[in-house]
Short mmCIF file of C-alpha atoms in Angstrom, two decimals:
data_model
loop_
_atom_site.label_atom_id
_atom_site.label_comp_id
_atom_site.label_asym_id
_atom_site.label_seq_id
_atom_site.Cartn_x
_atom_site.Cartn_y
_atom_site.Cartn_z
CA UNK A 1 12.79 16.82 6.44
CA UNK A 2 12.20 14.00 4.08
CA UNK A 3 8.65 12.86 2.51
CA UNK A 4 9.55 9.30 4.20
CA UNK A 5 10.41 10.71 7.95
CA UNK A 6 7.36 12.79 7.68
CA UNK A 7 5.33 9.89 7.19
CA UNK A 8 6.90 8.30 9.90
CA UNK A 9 6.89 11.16 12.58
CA UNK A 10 3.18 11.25 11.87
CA UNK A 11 2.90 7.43 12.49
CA UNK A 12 4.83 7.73 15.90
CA UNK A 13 1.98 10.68 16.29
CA UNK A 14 -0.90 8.44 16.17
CA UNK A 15 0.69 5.74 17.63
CA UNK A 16 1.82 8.04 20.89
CA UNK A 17 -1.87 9.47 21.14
CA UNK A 18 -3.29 5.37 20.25
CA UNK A 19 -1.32 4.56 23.21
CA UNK A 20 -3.24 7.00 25.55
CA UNK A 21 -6.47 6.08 24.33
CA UNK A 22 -5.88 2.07 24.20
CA UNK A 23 -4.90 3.31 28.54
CA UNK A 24 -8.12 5.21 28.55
CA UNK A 25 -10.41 2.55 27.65
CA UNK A 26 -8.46 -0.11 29.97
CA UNK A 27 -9.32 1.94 32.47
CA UNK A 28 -12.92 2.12 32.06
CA UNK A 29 -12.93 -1.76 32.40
CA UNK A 30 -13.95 -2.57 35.53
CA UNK A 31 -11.09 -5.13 37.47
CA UNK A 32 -10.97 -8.62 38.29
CA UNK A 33 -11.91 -11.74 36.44
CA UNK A 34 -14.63 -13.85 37.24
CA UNK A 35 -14.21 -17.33 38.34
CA UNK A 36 -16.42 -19.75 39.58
CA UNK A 37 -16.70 -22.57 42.77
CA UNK A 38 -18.46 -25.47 43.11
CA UNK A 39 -19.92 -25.24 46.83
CA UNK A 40 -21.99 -28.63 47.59
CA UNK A 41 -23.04 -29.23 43.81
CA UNK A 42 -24.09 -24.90 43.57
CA UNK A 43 -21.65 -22.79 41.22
CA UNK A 44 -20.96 -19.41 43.31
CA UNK A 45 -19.22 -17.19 41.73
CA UNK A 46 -16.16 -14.39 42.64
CA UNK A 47 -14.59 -11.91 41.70
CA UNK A 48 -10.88 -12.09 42.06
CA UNK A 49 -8.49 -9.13 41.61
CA UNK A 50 -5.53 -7.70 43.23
CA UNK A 51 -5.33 -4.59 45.55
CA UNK A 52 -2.68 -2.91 46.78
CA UNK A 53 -0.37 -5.84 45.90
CA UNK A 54 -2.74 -8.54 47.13
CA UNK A 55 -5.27 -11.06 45.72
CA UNK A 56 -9.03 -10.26 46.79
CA UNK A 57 -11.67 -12.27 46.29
CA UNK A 58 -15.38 -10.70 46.32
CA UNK A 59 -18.59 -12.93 46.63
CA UNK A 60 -20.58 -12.31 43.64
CA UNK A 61 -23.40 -15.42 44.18
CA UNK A 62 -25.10 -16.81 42.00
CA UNK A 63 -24.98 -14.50 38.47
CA UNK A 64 -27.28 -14.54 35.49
CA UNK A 65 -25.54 -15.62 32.00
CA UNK A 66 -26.23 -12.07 30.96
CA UNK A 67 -23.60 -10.86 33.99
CA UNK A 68 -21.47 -13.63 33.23
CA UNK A 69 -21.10 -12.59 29.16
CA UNK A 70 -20.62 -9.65 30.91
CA UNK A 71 -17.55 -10.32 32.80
CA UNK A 72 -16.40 -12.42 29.59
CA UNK A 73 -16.43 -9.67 27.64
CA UNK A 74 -14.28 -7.43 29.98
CA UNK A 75 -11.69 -10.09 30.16
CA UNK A 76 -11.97 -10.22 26.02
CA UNK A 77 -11.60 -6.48 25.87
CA UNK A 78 -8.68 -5.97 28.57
CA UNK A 79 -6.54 -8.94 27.30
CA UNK A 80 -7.22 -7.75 23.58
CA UNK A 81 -6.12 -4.02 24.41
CA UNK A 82 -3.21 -5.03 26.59
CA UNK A 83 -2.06 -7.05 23.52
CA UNK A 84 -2.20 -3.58 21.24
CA UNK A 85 -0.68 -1.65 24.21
CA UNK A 86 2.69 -4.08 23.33
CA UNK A 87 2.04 -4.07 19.91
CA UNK A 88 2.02 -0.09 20.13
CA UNK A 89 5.07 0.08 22.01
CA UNK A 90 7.41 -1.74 19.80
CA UNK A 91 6.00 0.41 16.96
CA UNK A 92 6.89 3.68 19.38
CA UNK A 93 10.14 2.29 19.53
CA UNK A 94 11.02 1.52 16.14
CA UNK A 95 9.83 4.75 14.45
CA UNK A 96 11.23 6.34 16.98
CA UNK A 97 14.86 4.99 16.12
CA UNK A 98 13.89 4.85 12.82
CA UNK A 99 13.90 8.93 13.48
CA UNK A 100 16.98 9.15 15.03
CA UNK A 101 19.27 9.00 11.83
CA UNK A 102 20.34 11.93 10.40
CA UNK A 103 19.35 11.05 6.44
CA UNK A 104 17.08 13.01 4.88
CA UNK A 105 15.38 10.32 3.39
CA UNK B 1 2.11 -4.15 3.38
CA UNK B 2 1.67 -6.13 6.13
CA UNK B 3 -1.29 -9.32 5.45
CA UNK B 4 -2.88 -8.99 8.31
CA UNK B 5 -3.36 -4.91 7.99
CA UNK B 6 -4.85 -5.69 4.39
CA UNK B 7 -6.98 -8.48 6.07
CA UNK B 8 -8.32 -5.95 8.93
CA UNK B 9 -9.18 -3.47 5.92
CA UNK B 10 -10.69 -6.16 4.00
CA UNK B 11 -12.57 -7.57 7.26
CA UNK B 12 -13.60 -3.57 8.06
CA UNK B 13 -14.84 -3.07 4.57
CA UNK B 14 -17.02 -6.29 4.46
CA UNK B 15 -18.64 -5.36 7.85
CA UNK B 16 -19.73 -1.98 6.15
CA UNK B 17 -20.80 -3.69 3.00
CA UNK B 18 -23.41 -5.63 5.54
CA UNK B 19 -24.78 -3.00 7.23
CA UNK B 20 -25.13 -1.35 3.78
CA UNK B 21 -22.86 1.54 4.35
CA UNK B 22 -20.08 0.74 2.12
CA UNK B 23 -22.06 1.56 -1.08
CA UNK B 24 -22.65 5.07 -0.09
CA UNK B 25 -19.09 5.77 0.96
CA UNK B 26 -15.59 6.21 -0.83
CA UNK B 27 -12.35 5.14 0.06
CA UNK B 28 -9.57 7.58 -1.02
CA UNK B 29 -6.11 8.56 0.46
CA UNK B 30 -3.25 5.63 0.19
CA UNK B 31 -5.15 2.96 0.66
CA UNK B 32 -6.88 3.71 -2.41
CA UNK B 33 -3.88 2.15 -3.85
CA UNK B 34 -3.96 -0.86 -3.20
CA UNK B 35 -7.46 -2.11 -4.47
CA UNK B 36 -6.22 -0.34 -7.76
CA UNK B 37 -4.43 -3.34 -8.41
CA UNK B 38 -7.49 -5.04 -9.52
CA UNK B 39 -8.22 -2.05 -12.01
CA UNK B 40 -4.81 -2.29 -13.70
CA UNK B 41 -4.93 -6.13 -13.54
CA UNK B 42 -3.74 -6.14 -17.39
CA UNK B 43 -0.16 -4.18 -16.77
CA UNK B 44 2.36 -4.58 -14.21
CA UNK B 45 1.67 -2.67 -11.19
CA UNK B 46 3.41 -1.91 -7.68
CA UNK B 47 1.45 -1.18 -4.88
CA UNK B 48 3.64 1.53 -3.25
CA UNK B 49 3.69 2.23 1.09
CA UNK B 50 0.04 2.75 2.71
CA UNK B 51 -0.14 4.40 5.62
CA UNK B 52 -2.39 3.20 8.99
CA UNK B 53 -4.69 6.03 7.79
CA UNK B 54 -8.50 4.69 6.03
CA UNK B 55 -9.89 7.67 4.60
CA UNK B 56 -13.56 7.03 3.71
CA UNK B 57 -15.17 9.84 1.78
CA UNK B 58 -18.87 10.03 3.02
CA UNK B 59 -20.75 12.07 -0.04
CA UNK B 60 -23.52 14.24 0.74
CA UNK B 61 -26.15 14.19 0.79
CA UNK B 62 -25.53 10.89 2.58
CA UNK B 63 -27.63 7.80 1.43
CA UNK B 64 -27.42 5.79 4.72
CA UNK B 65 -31.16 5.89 5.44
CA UNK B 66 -30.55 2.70 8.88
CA UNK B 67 -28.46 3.78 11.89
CA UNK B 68 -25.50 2.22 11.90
CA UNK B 69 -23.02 2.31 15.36
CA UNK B 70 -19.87 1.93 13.73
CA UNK B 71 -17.90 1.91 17.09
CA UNK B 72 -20.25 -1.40 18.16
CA UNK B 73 -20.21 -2.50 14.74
CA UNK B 74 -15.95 -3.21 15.00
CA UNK B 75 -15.18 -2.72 18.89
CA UNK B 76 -14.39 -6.90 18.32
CA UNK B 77 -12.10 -6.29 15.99
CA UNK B 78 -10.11 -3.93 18.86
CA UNK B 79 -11.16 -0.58 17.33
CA UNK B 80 -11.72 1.95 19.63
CA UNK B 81 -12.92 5.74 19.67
CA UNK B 82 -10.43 8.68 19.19
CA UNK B 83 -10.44 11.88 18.90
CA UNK B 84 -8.29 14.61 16.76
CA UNK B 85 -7.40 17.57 16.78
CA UNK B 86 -8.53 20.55 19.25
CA UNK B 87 -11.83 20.16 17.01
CA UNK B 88 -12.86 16.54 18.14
CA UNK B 89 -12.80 14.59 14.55
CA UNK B 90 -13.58 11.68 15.48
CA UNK B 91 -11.50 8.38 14.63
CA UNK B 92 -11.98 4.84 15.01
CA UNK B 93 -8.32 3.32 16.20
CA UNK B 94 -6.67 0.06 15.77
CA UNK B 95 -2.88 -0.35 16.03
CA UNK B 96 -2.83 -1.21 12.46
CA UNK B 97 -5.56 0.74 10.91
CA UNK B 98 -7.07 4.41 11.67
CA UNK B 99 -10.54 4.95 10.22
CA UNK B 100 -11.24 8.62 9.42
CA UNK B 101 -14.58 10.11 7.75
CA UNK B 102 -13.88 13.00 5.25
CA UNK B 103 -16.76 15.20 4.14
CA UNK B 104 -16.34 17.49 1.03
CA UNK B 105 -15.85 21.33 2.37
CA UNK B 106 -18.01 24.11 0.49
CA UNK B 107 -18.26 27.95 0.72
CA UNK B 108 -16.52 29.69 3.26
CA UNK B 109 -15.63 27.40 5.56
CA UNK B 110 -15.53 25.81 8.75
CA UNK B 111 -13.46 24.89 11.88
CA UNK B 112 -15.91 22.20 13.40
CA UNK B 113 -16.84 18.81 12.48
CA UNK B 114 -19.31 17.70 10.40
CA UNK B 115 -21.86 15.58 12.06
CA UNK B 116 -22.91 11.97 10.68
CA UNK B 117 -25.35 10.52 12.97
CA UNK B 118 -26.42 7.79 11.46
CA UNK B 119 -22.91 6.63 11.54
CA UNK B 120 -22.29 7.37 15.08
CA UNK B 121 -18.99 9.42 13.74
CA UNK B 122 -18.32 13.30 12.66
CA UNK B 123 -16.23 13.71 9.61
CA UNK B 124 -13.86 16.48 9.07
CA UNK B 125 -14.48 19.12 6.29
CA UNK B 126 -11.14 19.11 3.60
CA UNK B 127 -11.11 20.84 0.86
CA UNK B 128 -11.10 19.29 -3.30
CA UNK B 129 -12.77 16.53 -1.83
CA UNK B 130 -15.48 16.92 -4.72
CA UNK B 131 -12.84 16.26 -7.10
CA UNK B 132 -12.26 12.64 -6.52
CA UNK B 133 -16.09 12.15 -6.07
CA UNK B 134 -16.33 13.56 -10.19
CA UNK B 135 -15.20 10.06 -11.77
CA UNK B 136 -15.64 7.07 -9.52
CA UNK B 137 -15.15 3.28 -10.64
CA UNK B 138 -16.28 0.38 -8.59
CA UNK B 139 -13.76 -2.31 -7.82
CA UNK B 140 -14.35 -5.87 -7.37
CA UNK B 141 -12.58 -7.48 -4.50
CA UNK B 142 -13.97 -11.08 -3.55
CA UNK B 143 -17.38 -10.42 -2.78
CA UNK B 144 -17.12 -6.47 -2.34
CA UNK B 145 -17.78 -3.63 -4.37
CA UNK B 146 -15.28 -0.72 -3.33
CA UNK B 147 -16.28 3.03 -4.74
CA UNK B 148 -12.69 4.34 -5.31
CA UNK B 149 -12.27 7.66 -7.40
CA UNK B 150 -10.93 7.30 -10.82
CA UNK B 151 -6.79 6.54 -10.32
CA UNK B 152 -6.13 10.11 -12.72
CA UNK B 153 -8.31 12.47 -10.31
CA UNK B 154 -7.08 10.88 -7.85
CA UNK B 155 -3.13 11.39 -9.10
CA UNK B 156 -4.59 14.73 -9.97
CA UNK B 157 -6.15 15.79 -6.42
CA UNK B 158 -2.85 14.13 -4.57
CA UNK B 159 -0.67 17.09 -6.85
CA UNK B 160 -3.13 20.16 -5.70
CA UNK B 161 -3.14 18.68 -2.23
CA UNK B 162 0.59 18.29 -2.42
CA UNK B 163 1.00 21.75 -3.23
CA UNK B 164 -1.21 23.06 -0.56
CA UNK B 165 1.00 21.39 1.87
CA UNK B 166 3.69 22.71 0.58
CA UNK B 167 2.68 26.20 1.21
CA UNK B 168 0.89 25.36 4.71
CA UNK B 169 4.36 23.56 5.48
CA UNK B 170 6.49 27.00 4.54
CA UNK B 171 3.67 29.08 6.79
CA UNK B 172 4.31 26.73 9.93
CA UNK B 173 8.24 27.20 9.20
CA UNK B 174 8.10 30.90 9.26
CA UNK B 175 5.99 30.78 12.47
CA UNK B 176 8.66 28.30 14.12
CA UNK B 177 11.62 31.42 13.69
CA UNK B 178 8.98 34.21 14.64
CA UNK B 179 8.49 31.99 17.66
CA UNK B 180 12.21 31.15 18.07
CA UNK B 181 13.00 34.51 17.17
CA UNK B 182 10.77 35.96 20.09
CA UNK B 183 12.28 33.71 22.54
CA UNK B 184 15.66 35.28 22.02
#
């Protein structure tokens, strides 16, 4: 095989095992986003996420700004690694047709 | 080259510069490349292909005297932990770059990473690694200093490496028709 497609092959390596490991840490996020009502002039806050197909909301009160950077952070983290889960797919996909011709290049 | 990929390595570089671990480490592999441009700034010169891969040559005995936790120090920038190889080398991942930490390998040998704890990573061991520490020069990009081996030990180590390969590559083809040989 070619020096070029064995650069590649070992691309669509690391991006195959990237893609596991971008899943892993999604999954050690906890779920839901954090969103906040205005009861009588008080901010509660809930969590809202969806189970099983449906939208649950669960009372979290009154939270510390701590627990709230908290939650802000998840929501940073899971929209930042969902956007490198797409980005990792297309590259899977090209290198991976990129692959399929028959040059030895 | 993509910009933003030279941006994140630029961005990556600067954070180590602040926690003052970039002076005591080395970039080599591809992206070496690159930031060679500014050494041959006088002649015409082509930057050729990099790959994800930032190998950063930690020598020993390692002059990081602070802790630093690299994985905090870019999880912003979307870099996560990985692992590689049945040993457990560890890696820090981003879709466009892949840190790795490469320690110079001595004696005999061995199978197992080496640990770096006041960088929160292991390296792995490789071998001729103490060739591209024997020249360095010290590039100036913006506001960074970058310790990059000399670009003719490093032309140098890339042909005994090459050659290596070569021979590990022929090993792992014979082993392929034993195995496909012992299936039929």
């Amino acid at each position: 095989m070619g020096t070029i497609k064995n650069v590649l092959r070992e691309e669509l390596n690391n991006s195959l095992q990237m893609e596991k490991d971008y899943l892993r840490e999604l999954a050690k996020l906890p779920k839901g986003s954090l969103i906040k009502k205005k009861v009588k002039g008080h901010e509660y806050f809930y969590v809202i996420s969806r189970e099983n197909g449906k939208v649950k909301f669960r009372y979290k009160g009154k939270l510390s700004p701590v627990e709230i950077k908290r939650y802000k952070d998840v929501k940073f983290y899971r929209t930042k690694y969902r956007g490198y889960l797409s980005k990792l797919r297309k590259q899977i996909k090209f290198l991976r047709s990129s692959l399929r011709g028959k040059q030895s290049v | 080259m993509e910009n933003s990929q030279y941006d994140l390595c630029i961005e990556v570089l600067s954070r180590l510069d602040k926690v003052g671990a970039l002076k005591n480490l080395v970039l080599v592999g591809s992206w070496c490349i690159p930031f060679y441009k500014e050494y041959f700034s006088g002649s015409k010169y082509v930057t050729s292909i990099t790959t994800r891969d930032v190998d950063l040559l930690v020598p020993l005995p390692l002059g990081i005297k602070a802790k630093v936790d690299l994985e905090d120090l870019l999880k912003d920038l979307g870099f996560i932990l990985g692992f590689k190889g049945p040993q457990g080398y560890i890696k820090l991942e981003h879709p466009d770059l892949v840190l790795e930490f490469l320690v110079s390998e001595k004696g005999a040998g061995l199978d197992q990473p080496f640990k770096l704890p006041e960088l929160g990573v292991n390296a792995q061991r490789l071998r001729y690694l103490n060739l591209l520490t024997s020249k360095l020069i010290n590039v100036k990009i913006g506001s960074l200093r970058i310790n990059l081996p000399h670009p003719a030990v490093f032309a140098l180590h890339k042909l005994i490496v090459s050659k290596e390969r070569k021979k590990e590559r022929a090993k792992i083809s014979v082993l392929r028709i034993k195995m496909l040989q012992s299936e039929f």
